[in-house]
Tab-separated table of C-alpha atoms in Angstrom:
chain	number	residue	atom	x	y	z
S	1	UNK	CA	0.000	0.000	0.000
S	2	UNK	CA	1.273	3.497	-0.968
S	3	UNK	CA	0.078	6.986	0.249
S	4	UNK	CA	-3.187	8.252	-1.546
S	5	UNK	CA	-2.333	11.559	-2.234
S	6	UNK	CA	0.623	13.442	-3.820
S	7	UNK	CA	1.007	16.229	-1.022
S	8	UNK	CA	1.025	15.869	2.829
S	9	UNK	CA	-0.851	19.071	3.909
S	10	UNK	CA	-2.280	18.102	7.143
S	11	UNK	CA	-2.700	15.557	9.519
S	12	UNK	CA	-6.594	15.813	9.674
S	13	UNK	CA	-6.660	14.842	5.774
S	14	UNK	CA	-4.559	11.566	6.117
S	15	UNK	CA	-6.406	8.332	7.187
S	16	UNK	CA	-5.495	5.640	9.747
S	17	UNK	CA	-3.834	3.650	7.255
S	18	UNK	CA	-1.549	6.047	6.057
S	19	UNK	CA	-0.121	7.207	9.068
S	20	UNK	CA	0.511	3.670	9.926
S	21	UNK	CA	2.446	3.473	6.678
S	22	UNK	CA	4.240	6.512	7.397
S	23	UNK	CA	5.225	5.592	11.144
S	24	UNK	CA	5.710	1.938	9.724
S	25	UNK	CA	8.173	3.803	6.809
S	26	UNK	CA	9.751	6.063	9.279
S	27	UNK	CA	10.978	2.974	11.700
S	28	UNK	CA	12.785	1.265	9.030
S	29	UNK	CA	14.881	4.776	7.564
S	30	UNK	CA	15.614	6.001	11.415
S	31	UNK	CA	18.122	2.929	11.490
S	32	UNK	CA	20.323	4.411	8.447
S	33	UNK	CA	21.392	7.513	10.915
S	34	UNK	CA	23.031	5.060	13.235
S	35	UNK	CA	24.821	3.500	10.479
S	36	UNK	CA	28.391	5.163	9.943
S	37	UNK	CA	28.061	6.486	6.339
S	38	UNK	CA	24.400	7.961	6.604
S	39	UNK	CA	23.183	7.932	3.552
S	40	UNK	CA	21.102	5.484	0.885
S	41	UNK	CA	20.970	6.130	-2.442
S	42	UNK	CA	16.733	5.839	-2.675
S	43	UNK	CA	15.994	9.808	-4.066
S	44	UNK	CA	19.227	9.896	-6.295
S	45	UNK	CA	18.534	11.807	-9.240
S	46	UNK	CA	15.655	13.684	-7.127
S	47	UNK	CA	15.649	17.400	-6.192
S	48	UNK	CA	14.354	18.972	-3.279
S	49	UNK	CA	13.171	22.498	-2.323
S	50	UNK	CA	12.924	23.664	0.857
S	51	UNK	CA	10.684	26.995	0.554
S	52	UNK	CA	10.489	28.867	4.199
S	53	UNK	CA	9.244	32.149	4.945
S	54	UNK	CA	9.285	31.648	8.694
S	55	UNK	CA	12.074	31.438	10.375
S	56	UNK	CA	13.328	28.099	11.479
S	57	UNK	CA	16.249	25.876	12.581
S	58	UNK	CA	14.889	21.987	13.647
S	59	UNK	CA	12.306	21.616	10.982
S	60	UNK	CA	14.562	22.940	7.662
S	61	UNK	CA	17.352	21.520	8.915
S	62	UNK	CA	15.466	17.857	9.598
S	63	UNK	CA	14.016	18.158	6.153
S	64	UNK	CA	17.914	19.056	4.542
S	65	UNK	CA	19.572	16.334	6.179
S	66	UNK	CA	16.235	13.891	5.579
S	67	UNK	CA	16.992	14.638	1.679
S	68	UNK	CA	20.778	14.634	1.272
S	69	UNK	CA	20.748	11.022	3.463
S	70	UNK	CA	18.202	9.934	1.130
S	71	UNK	CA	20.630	10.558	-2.005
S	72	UNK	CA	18.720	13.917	-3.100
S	73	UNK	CA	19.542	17.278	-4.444
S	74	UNK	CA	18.794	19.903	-1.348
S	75	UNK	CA	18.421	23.606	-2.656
S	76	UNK	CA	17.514	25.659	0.333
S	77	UNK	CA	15.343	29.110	-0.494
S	78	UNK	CA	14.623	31.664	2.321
S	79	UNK	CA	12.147	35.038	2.260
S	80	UNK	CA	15.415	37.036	2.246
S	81	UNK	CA	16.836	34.805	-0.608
S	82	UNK	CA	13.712	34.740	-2.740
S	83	UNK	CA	12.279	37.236	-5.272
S	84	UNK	CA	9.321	37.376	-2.698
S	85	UNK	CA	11.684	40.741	-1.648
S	86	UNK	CA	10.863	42.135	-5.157
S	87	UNK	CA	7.397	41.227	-5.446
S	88	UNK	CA	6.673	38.357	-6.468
S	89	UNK	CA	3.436	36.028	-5.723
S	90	UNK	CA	4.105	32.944	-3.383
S	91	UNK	CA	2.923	30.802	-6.676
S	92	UNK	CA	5.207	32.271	-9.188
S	93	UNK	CA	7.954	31.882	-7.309
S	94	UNK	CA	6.696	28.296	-6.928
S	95	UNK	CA	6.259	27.479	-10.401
S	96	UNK	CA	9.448	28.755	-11.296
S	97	UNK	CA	11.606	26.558	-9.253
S	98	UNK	CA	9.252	23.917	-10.899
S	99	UNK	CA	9.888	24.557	-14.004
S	100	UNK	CA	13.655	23.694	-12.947
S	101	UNK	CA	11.859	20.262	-12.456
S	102	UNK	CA	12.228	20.277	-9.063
S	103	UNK	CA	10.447	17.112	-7.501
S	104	UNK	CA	9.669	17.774	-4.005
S	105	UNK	CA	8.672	21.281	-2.356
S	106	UNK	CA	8.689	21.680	1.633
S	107	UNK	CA	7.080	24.980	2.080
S	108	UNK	CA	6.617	26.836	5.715
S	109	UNK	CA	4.267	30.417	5.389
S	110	UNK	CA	2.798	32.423	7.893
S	111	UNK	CA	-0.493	32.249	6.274
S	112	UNK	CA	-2.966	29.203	6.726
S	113	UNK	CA	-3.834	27.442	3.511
S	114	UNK	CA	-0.371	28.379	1.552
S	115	UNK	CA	0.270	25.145	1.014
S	116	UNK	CA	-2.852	23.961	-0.373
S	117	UNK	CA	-2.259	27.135	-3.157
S	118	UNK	CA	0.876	25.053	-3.806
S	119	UNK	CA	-0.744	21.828	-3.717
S	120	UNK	CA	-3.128	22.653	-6.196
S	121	UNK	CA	-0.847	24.584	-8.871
S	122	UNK	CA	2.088	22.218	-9.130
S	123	UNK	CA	2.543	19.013	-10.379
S	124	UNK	CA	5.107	18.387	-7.938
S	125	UNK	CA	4.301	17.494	-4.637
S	126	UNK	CA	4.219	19.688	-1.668
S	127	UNK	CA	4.680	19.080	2.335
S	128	UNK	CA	3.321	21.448	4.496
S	129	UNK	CA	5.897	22.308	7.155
S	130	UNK	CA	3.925	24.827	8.769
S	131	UNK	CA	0.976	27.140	7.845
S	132	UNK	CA	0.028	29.903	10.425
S	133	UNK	CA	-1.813	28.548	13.148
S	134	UNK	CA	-3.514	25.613	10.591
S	135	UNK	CA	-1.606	22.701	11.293
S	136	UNK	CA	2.340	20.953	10.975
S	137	UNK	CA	1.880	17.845	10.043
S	138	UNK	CA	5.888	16.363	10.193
S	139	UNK	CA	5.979	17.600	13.926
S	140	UNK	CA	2.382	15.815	14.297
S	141	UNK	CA	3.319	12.715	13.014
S	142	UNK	CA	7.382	12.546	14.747
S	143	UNK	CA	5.203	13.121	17.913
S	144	UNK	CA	3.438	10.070	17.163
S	145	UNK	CA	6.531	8.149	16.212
S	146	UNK	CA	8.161	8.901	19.668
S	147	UNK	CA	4.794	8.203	22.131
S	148	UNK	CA	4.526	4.804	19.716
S	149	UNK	CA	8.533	4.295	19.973
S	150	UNK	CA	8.238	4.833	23.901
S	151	UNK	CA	4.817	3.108	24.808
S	152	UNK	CA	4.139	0.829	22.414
S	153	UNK	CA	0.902	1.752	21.738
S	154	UNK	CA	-0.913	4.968	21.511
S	155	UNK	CA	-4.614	3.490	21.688
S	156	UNK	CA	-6.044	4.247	25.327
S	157	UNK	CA	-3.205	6.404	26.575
S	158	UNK	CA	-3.896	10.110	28.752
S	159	UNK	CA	-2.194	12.459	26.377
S	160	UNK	CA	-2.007	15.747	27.623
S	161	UNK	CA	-1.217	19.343	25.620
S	162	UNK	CA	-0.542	22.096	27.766
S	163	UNK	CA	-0.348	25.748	26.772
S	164	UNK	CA	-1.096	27.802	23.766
S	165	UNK	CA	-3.491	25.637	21.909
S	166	UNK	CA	-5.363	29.137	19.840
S	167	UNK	CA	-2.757	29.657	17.971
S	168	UNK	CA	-0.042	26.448	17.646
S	169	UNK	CA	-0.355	24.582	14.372
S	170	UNK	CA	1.607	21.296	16.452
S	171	UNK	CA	-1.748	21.023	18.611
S	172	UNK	CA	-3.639	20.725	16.131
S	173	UNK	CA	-1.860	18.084	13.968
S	174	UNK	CA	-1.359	16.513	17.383
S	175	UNK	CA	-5.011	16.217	18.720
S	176	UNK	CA	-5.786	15.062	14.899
S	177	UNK	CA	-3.070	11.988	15.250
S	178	UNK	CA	-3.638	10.928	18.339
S	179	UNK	CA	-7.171	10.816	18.281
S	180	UNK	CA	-7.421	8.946	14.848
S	181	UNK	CA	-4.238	6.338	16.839
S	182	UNK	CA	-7.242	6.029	19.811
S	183	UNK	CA	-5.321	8.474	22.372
S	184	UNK	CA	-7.667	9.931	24.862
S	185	UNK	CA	-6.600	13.671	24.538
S	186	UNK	CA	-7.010	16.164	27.146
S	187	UNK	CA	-5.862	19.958	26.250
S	188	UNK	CA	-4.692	22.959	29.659
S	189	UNK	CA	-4.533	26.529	29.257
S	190	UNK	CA	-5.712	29.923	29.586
S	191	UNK	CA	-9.200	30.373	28.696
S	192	UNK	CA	-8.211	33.074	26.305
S	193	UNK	CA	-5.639	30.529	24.698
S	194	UNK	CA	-8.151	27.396	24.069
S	195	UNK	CA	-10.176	27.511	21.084
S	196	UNK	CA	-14.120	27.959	21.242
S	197	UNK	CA	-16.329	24.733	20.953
S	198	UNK	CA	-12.756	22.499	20.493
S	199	UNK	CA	-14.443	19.852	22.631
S	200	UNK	CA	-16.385	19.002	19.667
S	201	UNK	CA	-12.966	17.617	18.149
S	202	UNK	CA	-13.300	14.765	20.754
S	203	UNK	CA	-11.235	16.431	23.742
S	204	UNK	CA	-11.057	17.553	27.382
S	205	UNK	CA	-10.670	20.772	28.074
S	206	UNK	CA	-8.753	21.974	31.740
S	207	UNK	CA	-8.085	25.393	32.740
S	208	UNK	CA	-5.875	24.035	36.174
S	209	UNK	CA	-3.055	22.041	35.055
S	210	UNK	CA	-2.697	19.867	38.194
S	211	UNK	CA	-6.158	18.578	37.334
S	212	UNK	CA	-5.441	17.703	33.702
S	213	UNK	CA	-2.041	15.917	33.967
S	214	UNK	CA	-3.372	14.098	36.882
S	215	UNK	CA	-3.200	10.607	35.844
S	216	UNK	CA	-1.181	11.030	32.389
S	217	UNK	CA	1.032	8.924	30.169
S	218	UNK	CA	2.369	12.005	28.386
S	219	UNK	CA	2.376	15.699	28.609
S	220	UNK	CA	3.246	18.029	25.237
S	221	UNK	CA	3.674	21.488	26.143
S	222	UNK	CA	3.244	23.937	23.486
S	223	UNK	CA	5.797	26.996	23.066
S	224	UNK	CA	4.351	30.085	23.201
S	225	UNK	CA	3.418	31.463	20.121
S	226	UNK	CA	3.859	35.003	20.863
S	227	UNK	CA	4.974	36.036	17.554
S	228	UNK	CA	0.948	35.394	16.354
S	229	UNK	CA	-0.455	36.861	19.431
S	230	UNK	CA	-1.464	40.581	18.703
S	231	UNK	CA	-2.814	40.862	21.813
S	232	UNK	CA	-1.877	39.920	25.115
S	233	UNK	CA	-3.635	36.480	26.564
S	234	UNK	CA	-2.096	36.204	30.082
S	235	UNK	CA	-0.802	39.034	32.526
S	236	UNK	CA	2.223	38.524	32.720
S	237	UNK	CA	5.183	35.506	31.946
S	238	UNK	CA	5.797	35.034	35.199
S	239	UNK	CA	2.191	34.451	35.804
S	240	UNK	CA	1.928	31.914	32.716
S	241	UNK	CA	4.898	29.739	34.213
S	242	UNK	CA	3.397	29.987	37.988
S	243	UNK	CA	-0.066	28.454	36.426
S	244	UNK	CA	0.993	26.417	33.159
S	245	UNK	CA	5.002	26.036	33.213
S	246	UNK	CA	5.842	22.514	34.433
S	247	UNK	CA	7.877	21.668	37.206
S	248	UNK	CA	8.801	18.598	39.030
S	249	UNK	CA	6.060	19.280	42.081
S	250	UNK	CA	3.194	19.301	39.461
S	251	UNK	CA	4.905	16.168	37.343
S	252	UNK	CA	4.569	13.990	40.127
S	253	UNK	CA	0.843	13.751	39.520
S	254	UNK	CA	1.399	12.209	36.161
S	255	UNK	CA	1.518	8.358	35.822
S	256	UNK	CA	5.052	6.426	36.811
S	257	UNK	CA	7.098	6.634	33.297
S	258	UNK	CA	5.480	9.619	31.872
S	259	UNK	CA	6.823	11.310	29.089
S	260	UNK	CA	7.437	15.358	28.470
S	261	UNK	CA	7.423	16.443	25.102
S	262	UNK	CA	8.147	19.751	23.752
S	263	UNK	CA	8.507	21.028	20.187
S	264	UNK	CA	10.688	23.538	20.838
S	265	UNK	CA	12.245	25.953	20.918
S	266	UNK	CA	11.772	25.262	24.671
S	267	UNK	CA	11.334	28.919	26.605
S	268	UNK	CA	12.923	27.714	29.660
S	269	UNK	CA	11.379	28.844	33.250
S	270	UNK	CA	8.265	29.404	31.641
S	271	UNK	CA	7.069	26.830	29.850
S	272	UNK	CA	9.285	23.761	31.720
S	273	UNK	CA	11.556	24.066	34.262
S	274	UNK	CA	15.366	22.898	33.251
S	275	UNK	CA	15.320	20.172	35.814
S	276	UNK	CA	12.179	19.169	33.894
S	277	UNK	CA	12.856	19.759	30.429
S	278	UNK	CA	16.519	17.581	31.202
S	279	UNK	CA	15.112	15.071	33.256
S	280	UNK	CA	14.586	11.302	33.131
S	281	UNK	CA	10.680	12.030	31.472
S	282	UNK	CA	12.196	14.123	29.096
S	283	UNK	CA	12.506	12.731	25.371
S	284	UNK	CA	12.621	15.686	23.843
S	285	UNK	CA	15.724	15.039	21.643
S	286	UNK	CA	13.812	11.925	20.798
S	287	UNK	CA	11.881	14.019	18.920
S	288	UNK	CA	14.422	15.703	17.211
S	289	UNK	CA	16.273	12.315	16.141
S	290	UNK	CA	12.795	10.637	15.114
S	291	UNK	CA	11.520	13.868	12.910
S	292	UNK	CA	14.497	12.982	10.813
S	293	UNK	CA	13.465	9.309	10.396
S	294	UNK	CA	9.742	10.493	9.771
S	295	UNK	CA	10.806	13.085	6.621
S	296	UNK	CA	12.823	10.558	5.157
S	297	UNK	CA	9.854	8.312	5.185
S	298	UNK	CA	7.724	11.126	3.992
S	299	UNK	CA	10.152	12.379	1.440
S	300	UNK	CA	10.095	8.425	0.090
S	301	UNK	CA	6.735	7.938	0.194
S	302	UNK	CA	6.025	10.819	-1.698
S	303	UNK	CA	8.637	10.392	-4.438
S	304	UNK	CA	7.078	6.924	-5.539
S	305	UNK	CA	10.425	5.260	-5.625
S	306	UNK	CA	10.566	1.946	-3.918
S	307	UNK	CA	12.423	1.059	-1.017
């Protein structure tokens, strides 16, 4: 079985079976980063674009070193770089570096719904690595890896997201994954930074932390997004990281063997504490060493070659 789509856009779009294909995909490549020449030759031949107009360092990076260990061509295109400065439109600038039969573009925009522009236009195909506040599906689905890596299962596991859920594109892919994997998802925050009627997406919604992680397998917390806030949504930082940060008196209510994710970059003493975010519960870098496992296998899949 192969993906049914050309373009990964969200995680809300892709069906049970796929993402067990991806996470299935994804636990074979992570193998060939241990090895001591890192690199198959499976996308030889193919070119990759990675199109950002957001700053970032984990996900471009992942996607770069996902593509040159799978054999491709990496070109690397930034807002600064890009004849975005001079005016052009988001889709010409896409269907030029088409037309230099390019095979794979990675695009990350501040607007929701860029990538589905892209999708639509190009014959190539397109991964959404982050639309405004929509969704990031890679992130979604390395989260997934790791709980599934660490656990075992997903199905029937407390999952808990803490923090900005209004505005963070990983909740959303998250609470889309690990519901459709059988997760029982509970979301904490300020009132003013959960969405309206969200319970309807099958989730909990806390406004006391304690109460929420009370009991749970694993705790996400969000980084704040303040770069999309216009407005303020809490008094102050301090005030965020007395109610929501996470320390190691409020982890204690979790399960025995919990795990602490973050998708960083981690904003530490406000979000997590450093004894925390460093700790034994802590797989963070996990994440960082599986997202590289799960673009390869999304970069393959995509590409049609065969394994």
């Amino acid at each position: 079985m192969g993906l049914k789509r050309k373009d990964i856009l969200a995680v809300a779009e892709l069906e049970r079976e796929e993402i067990d294909l991806i996470l299935q995909t994804a636990e074979s490549f992570k193998e060939v980063s241990t090895r001591e020449i890192k690199k198959v030759p499976t996308l030889r031949g193919k070119t990759v674009v990675n199109l950002f107009f957001e700053p970032s360092t984990r996900t471009r990076t992942s996607f770069e070193l996902a593509a040159k260990r799978l054999s491709a061509d990496v070109i690397n295109i930034s807002t600064s770089s890009s004849s975005v400065v001079k005016g052009e439109t988001l889709l010409d600038t896409a269907r030029n570096i088409e037309a230099m039969q390019s095979d794979i573009l990675i695009l990350r925009h501040a607007s929701s719904g860029a990538p589905y522009i892209l999708a639509r236009a190009l014959r190539s195909a397109v991964i959404n690595a982050g639309d405004g506040a929509h969704e990031h599906p890679s992130q979604g689905l390395l989260d997934l890896f790791t709980i599934k890596e660490k656990k075992g299962t997903i199905a029937g596991l407390k999952v808990v997201i803490v923090g900005d859920i209004l505005h963070s594109r990983v909740a959303h892919s998250d609470i889309h994954g690990l519901k459709k994997l059988g997760a029982e998802v509970h979301l904490a925050g300020p009132p003013t930074m959960i969405p309206r009627g969200i319970e309807q997406w099958g989730v909990k919604v806390h406004y006391r932390l304690e109460e929420a992680i009370a009991g749970a397998d694993v705790i996400i917390l969000l980084r704040l997004q303040l770069e999309r806030q216009g407005k303020g949504y809490f008094p102050t930082l301090r005030e965020y990281a007395r109610l929501y940060g996470l320390d190691s008196k409020k982890l204690a209510l979790a399960n025995g063997g919990v795990l602490v994710m973050h998708p960083g970059p981690i904003n530490r003493g406000v979000e997590v504490t450093s004894e925390v975010a460093d700790g034994l519960s802590s797989v963070i870098l996990d994440q960082v060493t599986n997202g590289l496992a799960v673009r390869m296998a999304l970069l393959f899949l995509l590409s049609g070659e065969k394994q």
